[in-house]
Coordinates of C-alpha atoms and ligand atoms in Angstrom, one line a residue:
M13 CA 10.2 10.5 67.9
A14 CA 11.1 7.0 69.0
N15 CA 9.9 7.4 72.6
A16 CA 8.0 9.7 74.9
T17 CA 10.9 9.7 77.6
R18 CA 13.3 11.4 75.1
G19 CA 10.5 14.0 74.4
L20 CA 11.3 16.6 71.3
F21 CA 14.2 19.2 71.2
I22 CA 13.4 22.2 69.1
A23 CA 16.3 24.4 68.5
G24 CA 16.5 27.8 66.4
N25 CA 19.7 28.2 65.0
W26 CA 19.9 32.3 64.4
K27 CA 23.4 32.1 62.8
M28 CA 24.5 35.6 62.0
F29 CA 21.2 37.5 62.1
K30 CA 19.3 39.8 64.6
T31 CA 20.3 42.8 66.6
N32 CA 19.7 42.9 70.1
T33 CA 16.5 45.0 69.3
E34 CA 15.3 42.1 67.0
A35 CA 16.0 39.6 69.4
R36 CA 14.1 41.4 72.1
Q37 CA 11.1 41.3 69.9
F38 CA 11.2 37.8 68.9
V39 CA 11.0 37.0 72.6
L40 CA 8.2 39.4 73.2
E41 CA 6.3 38.0 70.2
L42 CA 7.0 34.7 71.3
A43 CA 5.6 35.2 74.7
Q44 CA 2.3 36.1 73.1
N45 CA 2.0 32.8 71.5
N46 CA 4.4 30.2 73.0
P47 CA 3.1 26.5 72.8
T48 CA 4.6 24.7 75.6
H49 CA 4.7 21.2 76.8
P50 CA 7.1 19.6 79.5
Q51 CA 8.1 17.2 76.8
V52 CA 9.4 19.8 74.4
D53 CA 12.6 21.2 75.1
A54 CA 12.8 24.6 73.3
W55 CA 16.0 26.6 72.4
V56 CA 17.3 29.6 70.5
A57 CA 21.0 30.1 69.7
P58 CA 22.1 33.7 68.9
S59 CA 25.1 35.4 68.1
F60 CA 27.3 36.0 71.1
T61 CA 26.5 39.9 71.5
L62 CA 22.7 38.7 71.8
L63 CA 23.2 36.2 74.5
A64 CA 23.2 38.0 77.7
G65 CA 20.2 40.2 76.4
T66 CA 18.2 37.1 75.4
V67 CA 18.8 35.3 78.7
S68 CA 17.4 38.5 80.4
N69 CA 14.6 39.1 78.1
I70 CA 13.2 35.3 78.3
Q71 CA 13.6 35.8 82.1
Q72 CA 11.3 38.9 82.2
A73 CA 8.8 37.3 79.8
G74 CA 8.6 34.1 82.1
I75 CA 8.6 31.9 79.2
R76 CA 10.2 28.4 79.0
L77 CA 13.2 28.9 76.4
N78 CA 16.6 27.9 76.7
V79 CA 19.8 29.6 75.2
A80 CA 22.7 28.3 73.4
A81 CA 26.0 29.8 71.9
Q82 CA 26.8 28.9 68.4
N83 CA 30.3 28.1 69.2
V84 CA 32.7 28.0 72.1
E85 CA 36.6 27.7 72.5
S86 CA 37.7 24.5 73.8
A87 CA 40.5 26.2 76.3
L88 CA 39.0 27.8 79.4
E89 CA 40.9 31.1 79.1
G90 CA 44.1 32.4 77.8
A91 CA 45.2 34.1 74.8
F92 CA 42.9 33.5 72.4
T93 CA 41.9 36.7 70.5
G94 CA 38.2 36.8 69.3
E95 CA 37.0 33.5 71.0
V96 CA 34.6 32.9 73.8
S97 CA 35.0 30.5 76.8
A98 CA 32.6 28.1 78.2
K99 CA 33.3 29.9 81.3
Q100 CA 32.0 33.3 79.8
L101 CA 29.1 31.6 78.5
K102 CA 28.1 30.2 81.6
D103 CA 28.8 33.7 83.3
V104 CA 25.8 35.0 81.2
N105 CA 23.6 32.1 82.0
V106 CA 23.8 30.2 78.4
A107 CA 22.8 26.7 78.9
G108 CA 24.0 24.9 75.9
V109 CA 26.3 25.3 72.7
I110 CA 26.1 24.2 69.0
I111 CA 29.5 22.3 68.2
G112 CA 30.8 21.7 64.7
H113 CA 28.1 23.2 62.6
S114 CA 28.8 22.7 59.0
E115 CA 29.3 26.1 58.3
R116 CA 32.0 26.2 60.9
R117 CA 33.6 23.2 59.5
S118 CA 33.5 24.2 55.9
Y119 CA 34.4 28.4 56.6
Y120 CA 36.5 28.0 60.0
N121 CA 38.3 24.8 59.7
E122 CA 36.7 22.9 62.5
T123 CA 37.4 19.2 62.5
N124 CA 36.2 16.1 64.4
A125 CA 39.2 16.8 66.8
S126 CA 38.3 20.2 67.6
V127 CA 34.5 19.1 68.1
N128 CA 35.7 16.5 70.4
A129 CA 37.8 19.1 72.4
K130 CA 35.0 21.6 72.5
T131 CA 32.4 18.7 73.5
K132 CA 34.7 17.7 76.3
T133 CA 34.9 21.6 77.3
A134 CA 31.1 22.0 77.2
L135 CA 30.5 19.1 79.2
A136 CA 33.2 19.7 81.9
Q137 CA 31.7 23.2 82.2
G138 CA 28.0 22.1 82.4
L139 CA 26.8 23.3 79.1
L140 CA 24.7 20.9 76.7
P141 CA 26.6 20.2 73.6
I142 CA 24.7 20.0 70.3
V143 CA 27.0 18.2 68.2
C144 CA 26.5 18.5 64.4
V145 CA 27.3 16.1 61.8
G146 CA 26.2 15.6 58.2
E147 CA 27.3 15.0 54.6
T148 CA 28.0 17.3 51.9
L149 CA 26.3 16.7 48.2
A150 CA 29.6 15.5 46.8
E151 CA 29.7 12.8 49.8
R152 CA 26.0 11.6 49.4
E153 CA 26.5 11.5 45.5
A154 CA 29.5 9.3 46.3
E155 CA 27.5 7.3 48.9
Q156 CA 29.7 8.0 51.6
T157 CA 26.7 9.5 53.9
D158 CA 26.7 6.7 56.3
T159 CA 30.5 6.7 56.3
V160 CA 30.8 10.3 57.1
V161 CA 28.2 10.4 59.8
T162 CA 29.5 7.6 61.5
A163 CA 33.2 9.2 61.6
Q164 CA 31.9 12.5 62.6
T165 CA 30.0 10.8 65.4
L166 CA 32.6 8.3 66.7
E167 CA 35.5 10.9 66.1
G168 CA 33.7 13.9 67.7
L169 CA 32.5 11.7 70.9
V170 CA 36.1 10.1 71.4
D171 CA 37.1 9.4 75.1
L172 CA 33.7 10.2 76.6
T173 CA 31.9 8.1 78.7
P174 CA 28.5 6.4 77.9
Q175 CA 26.9 8.5 80.8
Q176 CA 28.1 11.9 79.5
V177 CA 27.2 10.5 75.7
A178 CA 23.9 10.1 77.1
T179 CA 23.3 13.5 78.0
I180 CA 24.5 15.3 74.6
V181 CA 22.2 16.4 71.4
I182 CA 23.4 15.4 68.1
A183 CA 22.0 17.2 65.2
Y184 CA 22.1 15.5 61.6
E185 CA 22.2 17.9 59.0
P186 CA 22.9 17.1 55.5
V187 CA 24.8 20.2 54.3
W188 CA 23.0 20.2 51.0
A189 CA 19.7 20.4 52.6
I190 CA 21.0 23.5 54.9
G191 CA 19.3 26.9 53.6
T192 CA 18.8 25.5 50.2
G193 CA 15.0 24.6 50.6
K194 CA 15.9 21.1 49.9
V195 CA 14.7 19.1 52.7
C196 CA 16.1 15.6 53.0
E197 CA 12.9 13.3 52.6
T198 CA 11.7 12.0 56.0
P199 CA 12.3 8.3 55.4
E200 CA 16.0 9.2 54.6
A201 CA 16.6 11.7 57.2
N202 CA 14.9 9.1 59.7
R203 CA 17.3 6.4 58.3
V204 CA 20.3 8.4 59.0
C205 CA 19.5 9.2 62.4
G206 CA 18.9 5.6 62.8
V207 CA 22.3 4.8 61.6
I208 CA 23.9 7.5 63.8
R209 CA 21.7 5.7 66.9
Q210 CA 23.1 2.4 65.9
V211 CA 26.8 3.6 65.8
L212 CA 26.2 4.8 69.2
A213 CA 24.8 1.9 70.5
E214 CA 27.8 -0.1 69.3
Q215 CA 30.3 2.4 70.8
F216 CA 28.5 3.3 73.9
G217 CA 25.9 0.8 74.6
D218 CA 22.2 0.3 73.8
V219 CA 20.6 2.2 77.0
T220 CA 23.1 5.2 76.0
A221 CA 21.9 5.2 72.4
Q222 CA 18.4 5.3 73.5
A223 CA 18.9 8.4 75.4
V224 CA 20.8 10.4 73.3
R225 CA 18.2 12.8 71.3
I226 CA 19.0 13.1 67.6
L227 CA 17.6 16.0 65.8
Y228 CA 17.4 16.7 62.0
G229 CA 18.4 20.0 60.4
G230 CA 18.1 21.3 57.2
S231 CA 15.2 23.4 55.6
M232 CA 12.9 22.4 58.4
K233 CA 9.8 24.2 58.4
P234 CA 6.1 24.1 60.0
D235 CA 5.0 22.7 56.7
N236 CA 7.2 19.6 56.6
A237 CA 7.9 19.4 60.4
E238 CA 5.2 17.0 61.4
G239 CA 6.6 14.2 59.5
L240 CA 10.0 14.7 60.4
L241 CA 9.1 15.1 63.9
G242 CA 6.7 12.0 64.1
S243 CA 9.6 9.8 62.6
S244 CA 11.1 7.0 65.1
D245 CA 14.7 8.3 65.1
I246 CA 14.2 11.8 65.0
D247 CA 13.8 13.7 68.2
G248 CA 13.7 17.3 67.1
G249 CA 14.9 19.8 65.0
L250 CA 17.8 22.3 64.5
I251 CA 16.2 25.0 62.5
G252 CA 17.8 28.1 60.7
G253 CA 15.6 30.1 58.5
A254 CA 12.3 29.2 59.8
S255 CA 13.5 29.9 63.6
L256 CA 14.1 33.6 62.8
Q257 CA 10.3 34.7 63.0
A258 CA 8.6 34.2 66.2
D259 CA 5.5 33.0 64.4
S260 CA 6.9 30.4 62.7
F261 CA 9.2 29.0 65.5
A262 CA 5.9 29.3 67.5
Q263 CA 4.4 27.0 65.0
L264 CA 7.3 24.4 65.2
L265 CA 6.9 24.3 69.0
A266 CA 3.1 23.8 68.5
I267 CA 3.7 21.0 66.0
A268 CA 6.1 19.4 68.5
K269 CA 3.7 19.8 71.1
T270 CA 0.8 18.0 69.2
T271 CA 3.5 15.2 68.4
V272 CA 4.5 14.7 71.8
E273 CA 0.8 14.5 72.7
K274 CA -0.1 12.0 70.2
L275 CA 2.8 9.5 71.4
E276 CA 1.4 9.8 74.6
T277 CA -1.9 9.2 74.0
A278 CA -0.7 6.2 71.9
R279 CA 1.5 5.0 74.9
V280 CA -2.0 4.8 77.4
Ligands
LIG321 P1 17.9 26.0 57.7 O1 16.7 25.6 58.4 O2 18.0 27.6 57.2 O3 18.1 25.1 56.3 O4 19.2 25.9 58.3 C1 19.5 24.6 59.2 C2 20.5 24.8 59.7 O5 21.9 25.1 59.6 C3 20.3 24.9 61.4 O6 21.5 24.8 62.2

């Protein structure tokens, strides 16, 4: 993490896993061992059917854990069968939403334009957008990584003010590293997060770029998290597989806590 002000952001993307019983079990287990630090922002992103229950289980357990959805419709209401609006998410006290995950881009045809529309809606409705960017293996092999993430970042954030951009979270998730066990090497993950921050600085100004939290996602686990979270331009993780079990999620939170503490000590 580049600076103690940004802190670290640890978000578990549960994807299409867990029933309500399993989600409740996760919260109860995490409550037994929940390493917290004021500068570590902890989130889980369950499926729509689990959102209300998870919010209420967290409240009952009294733990510091925020809840995000995995998608949102950009329209506020209307005839959109199968979709869920920002207003409906707010209604069950959801605080954020993952937007433009690569699985949504590749399986559900989401584009930079739809990411932009959803991000605007989320911001207008008071949901924290976690905007995902990342190149495919073919794009990496064609040396298009920087071009792709630059376009995804700029086009996803079109027409936002620097003040709005300063509040959002961006997740760099190289598609080839998601669910494959192939983690992007730490220096390379940090370099691409640095490219994203540079692009933000050029478009929205340095103050904004320094405020944005940029996460790495793709096979992050307790055994590789320390290096990633300790890198100058990586402000946290968007974690799939390793977020599904309460004990490995707690280990990731503990690593984030230690990382923040080290940084604070270094600053004194
Ligand atoms: P894995 O951690 O399972 O690779 O998933 C990453 C991801 O897609 C998080 O959004």
